[in-house]
Amino acid sequence: MLDQNITLDEVEAFVFDFDGVLTNNFVYVSEDGKESVRCSRADGIAFDALRKLEKTSYILSSEKNSVVTKRANKLGITAIQGKRDKLAAIKELIKKKNLDINRIVYVGNDLNDLQVMKKLKLTMCPKDSHPRVQAVALFVLKTKGGEGIVREILEAVFNLNIEDLLYNGA
């Protein structure tokens, strides 16, 4: 449970940075210039749980990259890409989807996430995030980026039993 007693029922949407949150912040580049990244399958199951709970999730990335599109499609979530000004992108999302700024969980890890994290109250970051991001995050996770961040958020922060939700008919 979050420090401010926010429950999962009170969350309208989750917004995740991609590089360094859903990945380990490394990029692999082949000799022909194709990029690949490492993501955690644990997060895939966590996104299944969010879908079952009918919690909308987004990836918000400052870059526009096909690897982000492919991963978002596999996870069944929307990717918002090529947004250098992430705060403006969040404000646009809030307006377009009629979201409450106080009911959005934002997970970022680096300096380009700081403006959003200073504006929103439900902010989290991986344990290997930039120190300035850790300083403003409401919750610093125990997991590093790309190692199951979404799973930790659901299981450890919000105390969700994913097994019961997805596999035991709860």
GROMACS .gro file of C-alpha atoms in nm:
model
  170
    1MET     CA    1   0.000   0.000   0.000
    2LEU     CA    2   0.122   0.348  -0.078
    3ASP     CA    3   0.216   0.585   0.202
    4GLN     CA    4  -0.090   0.799   0.132
    5ASN     CA    5  -0.331   0.504   0.151
    6ILE     CA    6  -0.409   0.511  -0.220
    7THR     CA    7  -0.567   0.186  -0.330
    8LEU     CA    8  -0.562   0.028  -0.673
    9ASP     CA    9  -0.935   0.106  -0.700
   10GLU     CA   10  -0.851   0.476  -0.689
   11VAL     CA   11  -0.603   0.461  -0.978
   12GLU     CA   12  -0.746   0.561  -1.316
   13ALA     CA   13  -0.439   0.498  -1.531
   14PHE     CA   14  -0.077   0.390  -1.528
   15VAL     CA   15   0.185   0.564  -1.741
   16PHE     CA   16   0.527   0.404  -1.783
   17ASP     CA   17   0.843   0.541  -1.935
   18PHE     CA   18   0.995   0.273  -2.157
   19ASP     CA   19   1.376   0.286  -2.149
   20GLY     CA   20   1.499   0.223  -1.796
   21VAL     CA   21   1.156   0.129  -1.661
   22LEU     CA   22   1.021  -0.147  -1.884
   23THR     CA   23   1.377  -0.217  -2.004
   24ASN     CA   24   1.711  -0.238  -1.827
   25ASN     CA   25   1.810   0.092  -1.997
   26PHE     CA   26   2.049  -0.082  -2.238
   27VAL     CA   27   2.009  -0.093  -2.612
   28TYR     CA   28   2.159  -0.357  -2.835
   29VAL     CA   29   2.247  -0.234  -3.183
   30SER     CA   30   2.325  -0.477  -3.464
   31GLU     CA   31   2.572  -0.394  -3.740
   32ASP     CA   32   2.280  -0.305  -3.968
   33GLY     CA   33   2.150  -0.055  -3.710
   34LYS     CA   34   1.855  -0.252  -3.575
   35GLU     CA   35   1.789  -0.193  -3.208
   36SER     CA   36   1.671  -0.443  -2.951
   37VAL     CA   37   1.614  -0.420  -2.579
   38ARG     CA   38   1.561  -0.653  -2.285
   39CYS     CA   39   1.222  -0.657  -2.113
   40SER     CA   40   1.086  -0.874  -1.834
   41ARG     CA   41   0.820  -1.136  -1.899
   42ALA     CA   42   0.710  -1.077  -1.539
   43ASP     CA   43   0.576  -0.743  -1.657
   44GLY     CA   44   0.375  -0.918  -1.928
   45ILE     CA   45   0.177  -1.105  -1.663
   46ALA     CA   46   0.138  -0.783  -1.466
   47PHE     CA   47  -0.010  -0.611  -1.772
   48ASP     CA   48  -0.250  -0.907  -1.806
   49ALA     CA   49  -0.361  -0.831  -1.450
   50LEU     CA   50  -0.405  -0.461  -1.525
   51ARG     CA   51  -0.621  -0.548  -1.826
   52LYS     CA   52  -0.834  -0.784  -1.616
   53LEU     CA   53  -0.874  -0.504  -1.361
   54GLU     CA   54  -0.968  -0.268  -1.646
   55LYS     CA   55  -0.685  -0.030  -1.561
   56THR     CA   56  -0.568   0.166  -1.862
   57SER     CA   57  -0.193   0.165  -1.917
   58TYR     CA   58   0.029   0.369  -2.144
   59ILE     CA   59   0.392   0.379  -2.243
   60LEU     CA   60   0.519   0.736  -2.276
   61SER     CA   61   0.852   0.763  -2.456
   62SER     CA   62   1.046   1.065  -2.570
   63GLU     CA   63   1.180   0.860  -2.860
   64LYS     CA   64   0.988   0.713  -3.151
   65ASN     CA   65   1.111   0.360  -3.198
   66SER     CA   66   0.963   0.047  -3.353
   67VAL     CA   67   1.082  -0.164  -3.059
   68VAL     CA   68   0.851   0.040  -2.831
   69THR     CA   69   0.562  -0.012  -3.072
   70LYS     CA   70   0.623  -0.387  -3.091
   71ARG     CA   71   0.641  -0.425  -2.712
   72ALA     CA   72   0.330  -0.210  -2.655
   73ASN     CA   73   0.139  -0.416  -2.911
   74LYS     CA   74   0.249  -0.740  -2.744
   75LEU     CA   75   0.140  -0.604  -2.405
   76GLY     CA   76  -0.189  -0.474  -2.546
   77ILE     CA   77  -0.132  -0.116  -2.434
   78THR     CA   78  -0.105   0.221  -2.605
   79ALA     CA   79   0.237   0.369  -2.679
   80ILE     CA   80   0.268   0.747  -2.693
   81GLN     CA   81   0.600   0.816  -2.862
   82GLY     CA   82   0.819   1.098  -2.980
   83LYS     CA   83   0.717   1.327  -2.694
   84ARG     CA   84   1.020   1.526  -2.581
   85ASP     CA   85   0.798   1.730  -2.346
   86LYS     CA   86   0.647   1.455  -2.135
   87LEU     CA   87   0.460   1.698  -1.911
   88ALA     CA   88   0.277   1.843  -2.212
   89ALA     CA   89   0.202   1.487  -2.327
   90ILE     CA   90   0.056   1.398  -1.985
   91LYS     CA   91  -0.157   1.714  -1.985
   92GLU     CA   92  -0.281   1.625  -2.334
   93LEU     CA   93  -0.363   1.270  -2.221
   94ILE     CA   94  -0.549   1.400  -1.915
   95LYS     CA   95  -0.757   1.632  -2.130
   96LYS     CA   96  -0.822   1.377  -2.406
   97LYS     CA   97  -0.918   1.091  -2.170
   98ASN     CA   98  -1.073   1.309  -1.896
   99LEU     CA   99  -0.837   1.172  -1.630
  100ASP     CA  100  -0.780   1.305  -1.280
  101ILE     CA  101  -0.416   1.413  -1.245
  102ASN     CA  102  -0.418   1.284  -0.886
  103ARG     CA  103  -0.526   0.935  -0.995
  104ILE     CA  104  -0.249   0.863  -1.245
  105VAL     CA  105   0.048   0.648  -1.147
  106TYR     CA  106   0.357   0.762  -1.336
  107VAL     CA  107   0.674   0.553  -1.340
  108GLY     CA  108   0.992   0.715  -1.470
  109ASN     CA  109   1.364   0.681  -1.420
  110ASP     CA  110   1.561   0.966  -1.572
  111LEU     CA  111   1.590   1.342  -1.601
  112ASN     CA  112   1.337   1.365  -1.884
  113ASP     CA  113   1.074   1.230  -1.641
  114LEU     CA  114   1.138   1.489  -1.369
  115GLN     CA  115   0.888   1.754  -1.480
  116VAL     CA  116   0.606   1.501  -1.488
  117MET     CA  117   0.709   1.353  -1.157
  118LYS     CA  118   0.714   1.694  -0.991
  119LYS     CA  119   0.358   1.761  -1.113
  120LEU     CA  120   0.190   1.427  -1.037
  121LYS     CA  121   0.154   1.289  -0.686
  122LEU     CA  122   0.151   0.912  -0.755
  123THR     CA  123   0.504   0.868  -0.885
  124MET     CA  124   0.738   0.573  -0.869
  125CYS     CA  125   1.080   0.481  -1.003
  126PRO     CA  126   1.308   0.178  -1.029
  127LYS     CA  127   1.584   0.150  -0.770
  128ASP     CA  128   1.851   0.224  -1.033
  129SER     CA  129   1.692   0.555  -1.136
  130HIS     CA  130   1.879   0.884  -1.148
  131PRO     CA  131   1.923   1.021  -0.792
  132ARG     CA  132   1.717   1.333  -0.871
  133VAL     CA  133   1.429   1.113  -0.984
  134GLN     CA  134   1.455   0.905  -0.667
  135ALA     CA  135   1.442   1.226  -0.464
  136VAL     CA  136   1.104   1.330  -0.608
  137ALA     CA  137   0.939   0.988  -0.643
  138LEU     CA  138   0.670   0.901  -0.392
  139PHE     CA  139   0.788   0.541  -0.403
  140VAL     CA  140   1.133   0.408  -0.498
  141LEU     CA  141   1.090   0.046  -0.599
  142LYS     CA  142   1.323  -0.237  -0.495
  143THR     CA  143   1.344  -0.363  -0.853
  144LYS     CA  144   1.578  -0.231  -1.121
  145GLY     CA  145   1.442  -0.117  -1.456
  146GLY     CA  146   1.355  -0.404  -1.689
  147GLU     CA  147   1.341  -0.660  -1.410
  148GLY     CA  148   0.969  -0.668  -1.335
  149ILE     CA  149   0.877  -0.315  -1.232
  150VAL     CA  150   0.505  -0.350  -1.310
  151ARG     CA  151   0.488  -0.680  -1.122
  152GLU     CA  152   0.644  -0.519  -0.814
  153ILE     CA  153   0.405  -0.226  -0.829
  154LEU     CA  154   0.102  -0.453  -0.833
  155GLU     CA  155   0.222  -0.715  -0.585
  156ALA     CA  156   0.434  -0.518  -0.338
  157VAL     CA  157   0.296  -0.165  -0.357
  158PHE     CA  158  -0.073  -0.239  -0.408
  159ASN     CA  159  -0.072  -0.589  -0.246
  160LEU     CA  160  -0.246  -0.751  -0.543
  161ASN     CA  161  -0.245  -1.130  -0.560
  162ILE     CA  162  -0.190  -1.177  -0.934
  163GLU     CA  163  -0.215  -1.555  -0.906
  164ASP     CA  164  -0.564  -1.537  -0.758
  165LEU     CA  165  -0.671  -1.270  -1.006
  166LEU     CA  166  -0.551  -1.448  -1.319
  167TYR     CA  167  -0.540  -1.818  -1.237
  168ASN     CA  168  -0.769  -1.898  -0.944
  169GLY     CA  169  -1.091  -1.739  -1.067
  170ALA     CA  170  -1.086  -1.452  -0.821
   0.00000   0.00000   0.00000
